Coordinates of C-alpha atoms in Angstrom, one line a residue:
Chain A
Q1 CA 1.6 13.4 14.1
K2 CA 1.3 10.8 11.3
E3 CA -2.6 10.5 10.1
V4 CA -2.8 7.1 10.9
E5 CA -1.0 5.1 13.8
Q6 CA -0.6 1.4 14.0
D7 CA 1.4 -0.1 16.2
P8 CA 4.3 -1.8 14.7
G9 CA 4.8 -5.3 16.8
P10 CA 5.9 -7.5 16.4
L11 CA 2.9 -9.8 17.6
S12 CA 3.3 -13.6 18.5
V13 CA 0.4 -15.5 19.4
P14 CA -0.4 -19.5 19.5
E15 CA -2.0 -21.1 16.3
G16 CA -5.9 -21.2 17.2
A17 CA -5.8 -17.6 19.3
I18 CA -8.0 -14.6 18.3
V19 CA -5.8 -12.0 17.1
S20 CA -6.7 -8.4 17.4
L21 CA -5.0 -5.6 15.2
N22 CA -5.9 -1.9 15.4
C23 CA -5.3 1.2 13.7
T24 CA -6.3 4.7 14.7
Y25 CA -6.5 8.0 12.5
S26 CA -7.0 11.7 12.8
N27 CA -8.3 12.7 9.5
S28 CA -12.4 12.6 10.2
A29 CA -12.5 12.9 6.1
F30 CA -11.5 9.4 5.7
Q31 CA -14.4 7.1 4.4
Y32 CA -13.1 3.8 2.9
F33 CA -11.1 1.5 5.4
M34 CA -8.8 -1.6 4.3
W35 CA -6.9 -3.9 5.6
Y36 CA -4.3 -5.6 3.4
R37 CA -1.9 -8.5 4.1
Q38 CA 1.8 -8.6 3.3
Y39 CA 4.1 -12.0 3.1
S40 CA 7.8 -11.0 2.6
R41 CA 8.9 -10.0 -0.7
K42 CA 5.3 -9.5 -1.9
G43 CA 3.1 -6.5 -2.6
P44 CA 0.2 -5.7 -0.2
E45 CA -2.9 -7.9 -0.9
L46 CA -6.2 -6.7 -0.1
L47 CA -8.3 -8.5 2.9
M48 CA -11.1 -6.4 3.8
Y49 CA -12.6 -3.0 2.9
T50 CA -15.3 -1.3 4.9
Y51 CA -17.1 1.9 4.0
S52 CA -17.8 4.1 6.9
S53 CA -18.8 2.5 10.3
G54 CA -19.7 -0.7 11.2
N55 CA -18.9 -4.3 10.8
K56 CA -17.6 -6.7 8.2
E57 CA -17.0 -10.3 8.0
D58 CA -15.1 -12.9 5.8
G59 CA -15.0 -16.5 6.8
R60 CA -12.3 -16.0 9.9
F61 CA -11.9 -12.4 9.3
T62 CA -13.8 -9.4 10.9
A63 CA -13.2 -5.6 10.2
Q64 CA -14.8 -3.2 12.5
V65 CA -14.5 0.6 12.3
D66 CA -15.6 3.2 14.9
K67 CA -15.7 6.4 13.1
S68 CA -16.8 8.5 16.3
S69 CA -13.3 7.1 18.0
K70 CA -11.2 7.3 14.5
Y71 CA -10.2 3.8 15.4
I72 CA -10.3 0.8 13.1
S73 CA -9.7 -3.1 14.0
L74 CA -9.3 -6.4 12.0
F75 CA -10.0 -9.7 14.3
I76 CA -8.5 -12.9 13.3
R77 CA -10.2 -16.1 14.8
D78 CA -8.8 -19.7 14.8
S79 CA -5.3 -18.0 13.9
Q80 CA -3.2 -20.1 11.6
P81 CA 0.5 -20.4 10.5
S82 CA -0.3 -19.5 7.4
D83 CA -1.7 -16.0 8.7
S84 CA 1.8 -14.9 9.6
A85 CA 2.6 -11.7 7.5
T86 CA 2.9 -8.5 8.0
Y87 CA -1.0 -6.4 8.4
L88 CA -1.4 -3.0 7.1
C89 CA -4.4 -0.9 7.6
A90 CA -5.2 2.1 4.8
M91 CA -7.8 4.7 4.3
S92 CA -9.1 6.9 1.9
E93 CA -11.3 10.0 1.7
G94 CA -12.7 8.0 -1.1
S95 CA -12.9 11.4 -3.6
S96 CA -13.5 11.0 -7.1
N97 CA -10.3 13.0 -7.8
T98 CA -7.7 10.5 -6.0
G99 CA -7.5 7.2 -5.1
K100 CA -4.7 8.1 -2.6
L101 CA -4.3 5.6 0.3
I102 CA -2.9 6.3 3.8
F103 CA -1.2 3.8 5.2
G104 CA -0.2 2.8 8.6
Q105 CA 3.3 1.4 9.4
G106 CA 1.8 -2.2 9.4
T107 CA 2.0 -4.9 12.2
T108 CA 3.9 -7.7 12.0
L109 CA 2.1 -11.2 12.9
Q110 CA 3.5 -14.8 13.8
V111 CA 1.6 -17.5 14.4
K112 CA 3.4 -20.2 16.3
P113 CA 2.3 -24.0 15.3
Chain B
E1 CA -5.7 -12.6 -14.9
A2 CA -2.3 -11.5 -15.0
G3 CA -1.6 -9.4 -12.0
V4 CA 0.5 -6.4 -11.8
T5 CA 4.2 -6.9 -13.3
Q6 CA 6.8 -4.8 -11.7
F7 CA 10.6 -4.7 -13.3
P8 CA 13.5 -5.0 -12.1
S9 CA 12.5 -7.0 -8.7
H10 CA 16.0 -5.6 -7.3
S11 CA 18.2 -2.5 -8.4
V12 CA 21.6 -1.6 -7.1
I13 CA 22.8 1.7 -8.5
E14 CA 25.7 4.1 -7.2
K15 CA 24.7 7.5 -6.0
G16 CA 24.2 10.0 -8.9
Q17 CA 23.6 7.2 -11.4
T18 CA 20.0 7.1 -13.4
V19 CA 17.4 4.1 -12.6
T20 CA 14.3 3.4 -14.5
L21 CA 11.5 1.5 -12.6
R22 CA 8.6 -0.3 -15.0
C23 CA 4.9 -1.2 -14.3
D24 CA 2.8 -3.2 -16.1
P25 CA -0.6 -2.9 -14.6
I26 CA -3.7 -5.3 -15.2
S27 CA -5.4 -4.9 -18.6
G28 CA -8.2 -2.7 -18.6
H29 CA -7.3 -0.8 -15.2
D30 CA -7.3 2.8 -16.2
N31 CA -6.0 3.5 -12.6
L32 CA -2.5 3.0 -11.6
Y33 CA -0.7 4.0 -8.7
W34 CA 3.2 4.5 -7.3
Y35 CA 3.7 3.9 -3.8
R36 CA 7.1 4.1 -1.8
R37 CA 7.8 2.5 1.4
V38 CA 11.5 3.8 3.1
M39 CA 12.8 1.4 5.6
G40 CA 11.1 1.4 9.1
K41 CA 8.2 3.7 7.6
E42 CA 5.0 3.6 6.2
I43 CA 3.8 2.9 2.5
K44 CA 3.4 6.4 1.2
F45 CA 1.8 7.5 -2.3
L46 CA 3.5 8.9 -5.0
L47 CA 0.9 9.4 -8.2
H48 CA -2.0 8.3 -9.4
F49 CA -2.6 8.1 -13.3
V50 CA -5.7 8.0 -14.8
K51 CA -5.1 6.4 -18.1
E52 CA -2.2 8.7 -19.4
S53 CA -3.0 11.4 -17.3
K54 CA -1.4 12.4 -13.9
Q55 CA -4.7 12.5 -11.6
D56 CA -2.4 13.3 -8.4
E57 CA 1.4 13.8 -8.2
S58 CA 0.8 15.3 -4.6
G59 CA 3.1 12.5 -3.1
M60 CA 6.1 13.1 -5.6
P61 CA 9.4 14.1 -3.3
N62 CA 11.1 16.2 -5.8
N63 CA 11.9 16.9 -9.5
R64 CA 14.3 14.2 -9.5
F65 CA 11.5 11.6 -10.0
L66 CA 9.7 11.4 -13.3
A67 CA 7.0 9.2 -13.8
E68 CA 5.0 8.4 -17.3
R69 CA 2.6 6.1 -18.8
T70 CA 2.9 5.6 -22.1
G71 CA -0.6 5.2 -24.0
G72 CA -2.4 4.7 -20.9
T73 CA -0.9 1.4 -20.5
Y74 CA 2.5 0.4 -18.8
S75 CA 4.1 3.0 -16.8
T76 CA 7.7 4.0 -15.8
L77 CA 9.3 5.9 -13.0
K78 CA 12.8 7.6 -13.0
V79 CA 14.9 8.6 -10.4
Q80 CA 17.8 10.6 -12.0
P81 CA 20.3 11.4 -10.3
A82 CA 19.5 9.1 -7.3
E83 CA 20.1 9.6 -3.8
L84 CA 20.9 7.6 -0.9
E85 CA 17.6 8.6 0.5
D86 CA 15.6 7.2 -2.8
S87 CA 16.5 3.6 -1.4
G88 CA 13.3 1.8 -0.7
V89 CA 10.6 -0.5 -2.2
Y90 CA 8.5 0.8 -4.8
F91 CA 5.2 -0.5 -5.5
C92 CA 2.9 0.0 -8.4
A93 CA -0.8 -0.7 -7.9
S94 CA -3.8 -0.8 -10.5
S95 CA -7.7 -0.6 -10.2
Q96 CA -10.7 -0.2 -11.8
T97 CA -12.2 2.3 -9.1
T98 CA -10.4 5.1 -7.4
V99 CA -11.7 3.7 -3.5
Y100 CA -10.6 0.5 -3.3
G101 CA -9.8 -3.0 -4.6
Y102 CA -6.4 -2.1 -5.8
T103 CA -4.0 -4.9 -7.1
F104 CA -0.4 -4.5 -6.0
G105 CA 2.7 -5.8 -7.7
S106 CA 5.4 -7.5 -6.0
G107 CA 7.6 -4.2 -5.7
T108 CA 11.1 -3.0 -7.0
R109 CA 13.7 -3.1 -4.1
L110 CA 16.0 0.0 -4.9
T111 CA 19.3 0.3 -3.4
V112 CA 21.2 3.5 -3.7
V113 CA 25.1 3.0 -2.6

């Protein structure tokens, strides 16, 4: 069983839709939760990070972490064609000894004009 | 601020040959990481340098892979001899902390034929 599960999609939505992306995980030691966006032929770019449980909002993006359910979400409001990319969840234990991130497989999102 | 630079961007080599990938991190970032994405799979951790020291190399697949970080600046990842299953995209990232906020390079796409 993978430590982090993420539906690879693809997910196609019309412009302006609310997008919900999700990951589940099995390691209860994870403390830091991140969402990365990756455009084709580029490296992952950090969108948001959250420590422990709770919500975090940044513009059109909202990240939620539910540690009791081992479930994290990213919501994109008023989605734009420029949001079309692969979205990767990533997690870490936050140990000072290693910065190892565990990634989900990534969800490919297409926002149609 | 210059980003993380990786080269070559693409490399096609024959099975049994040697390939060396290079990564130039963001200046001042002590932490440098190598990750790999094999087709159809998630991005996986290979190793973590703090300055010139290997902090965590638990993700290195086997002894055909050798990573070095000269003087705590740029890093190289050598694969010798290359096998077909080594094909994938190799990402380098750097950061000031070990928890989040990594900046990834655009990756080196390695194809072993």
